[in-house]
mmCIF file with all atom_site columns, C-alpha atoms in Angstrom:
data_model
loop_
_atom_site.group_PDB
_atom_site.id
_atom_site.type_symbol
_atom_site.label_atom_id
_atom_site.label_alt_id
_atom_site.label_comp_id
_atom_site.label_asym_id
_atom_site.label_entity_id
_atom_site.label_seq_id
_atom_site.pdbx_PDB_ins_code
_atom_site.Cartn_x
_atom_site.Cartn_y
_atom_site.Cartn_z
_atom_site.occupancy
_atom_site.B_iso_or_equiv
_atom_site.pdbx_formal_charge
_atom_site.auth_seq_id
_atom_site.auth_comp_id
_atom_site.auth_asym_id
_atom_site.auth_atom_id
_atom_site.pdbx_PDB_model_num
ATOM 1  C CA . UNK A 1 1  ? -21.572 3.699   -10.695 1.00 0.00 ? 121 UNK A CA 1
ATOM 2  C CA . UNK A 1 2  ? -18.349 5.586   -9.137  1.00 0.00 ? 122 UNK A CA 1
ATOM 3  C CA . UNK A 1 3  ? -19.034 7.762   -6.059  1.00 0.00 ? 123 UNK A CA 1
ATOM 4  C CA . UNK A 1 4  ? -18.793 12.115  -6.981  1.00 0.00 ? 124 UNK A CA 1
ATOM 5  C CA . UNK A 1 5  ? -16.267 12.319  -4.530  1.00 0.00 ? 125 UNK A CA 1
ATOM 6  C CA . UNK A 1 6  ? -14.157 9.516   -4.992  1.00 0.00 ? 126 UNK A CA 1
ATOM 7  C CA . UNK A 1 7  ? -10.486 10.147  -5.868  1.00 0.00 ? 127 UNK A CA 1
ATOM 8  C CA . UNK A 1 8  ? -8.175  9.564   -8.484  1.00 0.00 ? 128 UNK A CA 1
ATOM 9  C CA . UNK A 1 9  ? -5.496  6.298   -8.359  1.00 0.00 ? 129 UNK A CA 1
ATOM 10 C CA . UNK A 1 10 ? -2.158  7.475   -9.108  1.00 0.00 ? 130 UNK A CA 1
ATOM 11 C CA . UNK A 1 11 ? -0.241  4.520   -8.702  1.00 0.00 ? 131 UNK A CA 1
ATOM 12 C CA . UNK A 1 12 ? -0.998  0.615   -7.678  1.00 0.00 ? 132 UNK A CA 1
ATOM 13 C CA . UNK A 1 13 ? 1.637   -0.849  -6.962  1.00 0.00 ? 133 UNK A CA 1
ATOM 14 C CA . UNK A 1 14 ? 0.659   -5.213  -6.310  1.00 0.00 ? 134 UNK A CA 1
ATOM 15 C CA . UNK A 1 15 ? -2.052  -4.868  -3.029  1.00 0.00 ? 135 UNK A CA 1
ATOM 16 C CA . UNK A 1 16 ? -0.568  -1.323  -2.567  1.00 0.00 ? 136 UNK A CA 1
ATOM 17 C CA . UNK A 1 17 ? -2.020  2.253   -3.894  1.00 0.00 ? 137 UNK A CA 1
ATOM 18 C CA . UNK A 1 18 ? -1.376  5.498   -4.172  1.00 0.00 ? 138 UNK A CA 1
ATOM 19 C CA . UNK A 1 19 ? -4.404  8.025   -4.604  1.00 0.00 ? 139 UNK A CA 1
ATOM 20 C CA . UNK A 1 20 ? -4.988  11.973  -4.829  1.00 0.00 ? 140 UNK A CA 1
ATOM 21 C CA . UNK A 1 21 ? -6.347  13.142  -1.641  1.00 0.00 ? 141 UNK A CA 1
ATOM 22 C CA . UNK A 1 22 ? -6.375  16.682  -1.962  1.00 0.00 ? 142 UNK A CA 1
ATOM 23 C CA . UNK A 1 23 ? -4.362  19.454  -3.921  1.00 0.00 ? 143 UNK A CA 1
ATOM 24 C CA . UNK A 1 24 ? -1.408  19.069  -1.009  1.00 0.00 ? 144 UNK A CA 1
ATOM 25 C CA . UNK A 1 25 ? -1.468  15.277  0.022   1.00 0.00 ? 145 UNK A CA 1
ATOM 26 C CA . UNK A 1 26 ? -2.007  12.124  -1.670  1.00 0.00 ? 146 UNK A CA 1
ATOM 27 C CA . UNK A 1 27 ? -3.227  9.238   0.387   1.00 0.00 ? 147 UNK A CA 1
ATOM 28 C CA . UNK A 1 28 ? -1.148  5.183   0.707   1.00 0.00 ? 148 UNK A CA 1
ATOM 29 C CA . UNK A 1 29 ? -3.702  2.735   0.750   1.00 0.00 ? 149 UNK A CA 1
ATOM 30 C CA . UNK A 1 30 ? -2.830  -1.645  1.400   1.00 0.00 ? 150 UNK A CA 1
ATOM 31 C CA . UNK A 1 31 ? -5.643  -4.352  -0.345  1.00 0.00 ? 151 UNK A CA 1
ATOM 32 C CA . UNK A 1 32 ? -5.915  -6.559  2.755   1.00 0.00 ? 152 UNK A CA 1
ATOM 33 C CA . UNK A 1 33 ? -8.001  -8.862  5.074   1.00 0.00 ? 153 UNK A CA 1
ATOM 34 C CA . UNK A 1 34 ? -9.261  -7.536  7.914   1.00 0.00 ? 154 UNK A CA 1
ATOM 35 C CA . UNK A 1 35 ? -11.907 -9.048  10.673  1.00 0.00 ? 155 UNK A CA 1
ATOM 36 C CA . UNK A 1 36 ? -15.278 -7.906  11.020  1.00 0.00 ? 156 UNK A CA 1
ATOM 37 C CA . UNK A 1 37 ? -16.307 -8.799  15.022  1.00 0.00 ? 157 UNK A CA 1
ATOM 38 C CA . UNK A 1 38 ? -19.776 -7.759  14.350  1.00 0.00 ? 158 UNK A CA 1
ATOM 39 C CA . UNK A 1 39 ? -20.017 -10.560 11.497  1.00 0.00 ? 159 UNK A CA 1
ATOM 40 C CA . UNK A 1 40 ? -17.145 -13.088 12.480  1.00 0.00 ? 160 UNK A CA 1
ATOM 41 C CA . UNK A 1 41 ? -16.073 -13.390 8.832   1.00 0.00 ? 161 UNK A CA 1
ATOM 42 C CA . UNK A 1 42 ? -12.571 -12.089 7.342   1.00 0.00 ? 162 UNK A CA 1
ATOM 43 C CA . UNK A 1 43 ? -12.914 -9.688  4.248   1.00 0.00 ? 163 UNK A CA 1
ATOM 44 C CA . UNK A 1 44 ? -10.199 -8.239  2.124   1.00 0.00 ? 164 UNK A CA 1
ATOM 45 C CA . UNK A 1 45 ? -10.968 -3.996  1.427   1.00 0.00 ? 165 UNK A CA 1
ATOM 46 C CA . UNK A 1 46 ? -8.500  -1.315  0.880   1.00 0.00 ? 166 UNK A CA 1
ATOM 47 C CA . UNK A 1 47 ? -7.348  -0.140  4.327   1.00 0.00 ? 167 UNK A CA 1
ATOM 48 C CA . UNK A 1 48 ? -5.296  3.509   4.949   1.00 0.00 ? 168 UNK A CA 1
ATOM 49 C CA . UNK A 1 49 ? -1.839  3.860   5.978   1.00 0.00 ? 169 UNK A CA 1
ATOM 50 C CA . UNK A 1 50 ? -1.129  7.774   5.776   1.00 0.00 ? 170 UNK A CA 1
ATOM 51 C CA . UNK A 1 51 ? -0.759  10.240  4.321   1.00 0.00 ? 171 UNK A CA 1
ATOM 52 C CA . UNK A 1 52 ? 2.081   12.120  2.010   1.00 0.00 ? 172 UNK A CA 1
ATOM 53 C CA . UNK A 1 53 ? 2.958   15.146  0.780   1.00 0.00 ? 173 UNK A CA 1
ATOM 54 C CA . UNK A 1 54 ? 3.384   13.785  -2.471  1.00 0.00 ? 174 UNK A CA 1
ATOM 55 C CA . UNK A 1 55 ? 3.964   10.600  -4.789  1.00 0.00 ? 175 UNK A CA 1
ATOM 56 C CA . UNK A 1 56 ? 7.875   10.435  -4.164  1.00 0.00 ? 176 UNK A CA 1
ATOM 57 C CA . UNK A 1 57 ? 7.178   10.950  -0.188  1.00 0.00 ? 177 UNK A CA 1
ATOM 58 C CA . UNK A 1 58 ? 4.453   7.718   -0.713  1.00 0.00 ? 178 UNK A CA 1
ATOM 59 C CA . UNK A 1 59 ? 7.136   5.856   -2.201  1.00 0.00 ? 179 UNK A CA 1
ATOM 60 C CA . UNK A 1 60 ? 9.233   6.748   0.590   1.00 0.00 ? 180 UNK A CA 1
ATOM 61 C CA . UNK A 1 61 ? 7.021   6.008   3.385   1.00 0.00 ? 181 UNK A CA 1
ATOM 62 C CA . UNK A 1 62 ? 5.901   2.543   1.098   1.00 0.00 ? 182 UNK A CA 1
ATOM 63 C CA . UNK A 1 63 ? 9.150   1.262   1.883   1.00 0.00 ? 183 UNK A CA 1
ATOM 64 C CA . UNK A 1 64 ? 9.745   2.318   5.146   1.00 0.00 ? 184 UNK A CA 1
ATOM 65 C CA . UNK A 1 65 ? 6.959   0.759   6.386   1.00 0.00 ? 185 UNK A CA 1
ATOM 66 C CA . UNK A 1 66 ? 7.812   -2.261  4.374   1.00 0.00 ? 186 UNK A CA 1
ATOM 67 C CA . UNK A 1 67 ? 3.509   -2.444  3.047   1.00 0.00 ? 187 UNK A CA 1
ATOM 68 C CA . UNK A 1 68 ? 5.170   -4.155  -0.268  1.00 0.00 ? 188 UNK A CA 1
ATOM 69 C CA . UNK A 1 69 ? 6.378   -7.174  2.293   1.00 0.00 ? 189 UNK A CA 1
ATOM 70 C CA . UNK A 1 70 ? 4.551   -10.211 2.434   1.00 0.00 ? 190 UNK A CA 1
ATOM 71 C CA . UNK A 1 71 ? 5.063   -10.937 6.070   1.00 0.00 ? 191 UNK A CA 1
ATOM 72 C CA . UNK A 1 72 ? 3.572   -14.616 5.911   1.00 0.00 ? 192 UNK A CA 1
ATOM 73 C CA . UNK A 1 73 ? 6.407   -15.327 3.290   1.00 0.00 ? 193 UNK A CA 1
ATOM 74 C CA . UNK A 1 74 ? 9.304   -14.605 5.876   1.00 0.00 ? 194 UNK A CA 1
ATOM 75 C CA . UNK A 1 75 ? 11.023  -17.675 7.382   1.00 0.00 ? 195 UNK A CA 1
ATOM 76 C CA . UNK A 1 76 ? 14.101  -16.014 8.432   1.00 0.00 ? 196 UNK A CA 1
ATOM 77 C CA . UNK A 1 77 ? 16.951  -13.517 7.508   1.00 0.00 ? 197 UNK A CA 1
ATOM 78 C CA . UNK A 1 78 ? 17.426  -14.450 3.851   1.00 0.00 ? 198 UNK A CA 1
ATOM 79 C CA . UNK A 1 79 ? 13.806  -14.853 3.118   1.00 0.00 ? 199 UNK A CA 1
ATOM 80 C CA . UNK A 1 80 ? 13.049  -11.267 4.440   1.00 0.00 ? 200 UNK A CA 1
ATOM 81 C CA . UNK A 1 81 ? 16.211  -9.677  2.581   1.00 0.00 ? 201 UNK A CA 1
ATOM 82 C CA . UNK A 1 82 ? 14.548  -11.745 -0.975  1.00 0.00 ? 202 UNK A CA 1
ATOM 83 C CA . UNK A 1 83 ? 11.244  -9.821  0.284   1.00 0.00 ? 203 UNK A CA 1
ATOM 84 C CA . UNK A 1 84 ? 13.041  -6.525  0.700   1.00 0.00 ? 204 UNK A CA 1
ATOM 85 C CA . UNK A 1 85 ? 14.886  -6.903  -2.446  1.00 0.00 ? 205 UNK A CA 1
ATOM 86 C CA . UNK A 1 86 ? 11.550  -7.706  -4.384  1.00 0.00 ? 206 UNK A CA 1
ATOM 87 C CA . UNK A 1 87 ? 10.096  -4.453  -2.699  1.00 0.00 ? 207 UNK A CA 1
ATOM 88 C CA . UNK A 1 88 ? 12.684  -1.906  -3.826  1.00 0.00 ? 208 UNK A CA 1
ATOM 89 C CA . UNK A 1 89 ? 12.864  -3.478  -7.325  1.00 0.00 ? 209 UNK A CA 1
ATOM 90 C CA . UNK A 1 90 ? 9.187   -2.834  -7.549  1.00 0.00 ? 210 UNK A CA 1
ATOM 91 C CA . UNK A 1 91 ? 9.397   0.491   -6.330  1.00 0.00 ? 211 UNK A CA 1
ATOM 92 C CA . UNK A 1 92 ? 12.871  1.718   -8.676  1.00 0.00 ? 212 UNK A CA 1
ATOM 93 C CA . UNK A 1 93 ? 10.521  0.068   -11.352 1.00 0.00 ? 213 UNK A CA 1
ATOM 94 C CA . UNK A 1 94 ? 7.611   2.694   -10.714 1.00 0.00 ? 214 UNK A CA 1
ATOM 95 C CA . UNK A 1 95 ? 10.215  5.551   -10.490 1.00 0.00 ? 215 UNK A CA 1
ATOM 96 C CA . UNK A 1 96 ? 11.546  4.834   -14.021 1.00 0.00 ? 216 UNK A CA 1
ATOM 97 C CA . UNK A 1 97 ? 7.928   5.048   -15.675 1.00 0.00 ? 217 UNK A CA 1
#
């Protein structure tokens, strides 16, 4: 059963998401692993990145912060420009709908 309080998706975008916070932010969100030094195991949970004004801002600060980037895939300069490229196709895709 869903929490009272929990919020709303608005947009998931691969391990990325976008969800209401309140009526004057929305909240970016990135599906990854992260270490648990009480338990010494590695589990994957939704962790925040910040917050926006509003889905276009989220976009915005999605690709500035490159969270769409899978930085275990990058090699060198043209494997990070592919990476790049993937992002903003992803996120020109989401501004269409």
């Amino acid at each position: 059963m869903a929490e009272k309080n929990e919020k709303k998706v608005l947009i998931t975008i691969d391990n990325v998401r976008v969800k209401e916070y309140d009526s004057m932010n929305v909240v970016v969100e990135r599906y990854e692993e992260v270490f648990n030094p009480i338990s010494k195991e590695t589990i994957r949970k939704w962790r925040f990145k910040g917050y926006s004004k509003d889905i276009l801002s989220a976009l915005q600060f999605i690709q500035s912060n490159e969270l769409l980037i899978d930085k275990k895939a990058i090699s060198d300069l043209k494997s990070h420009l592919k990476q790049v490229y993937e992002s903003n196709a992803k996120l020109l895709e989401v501004m269409k709908t």
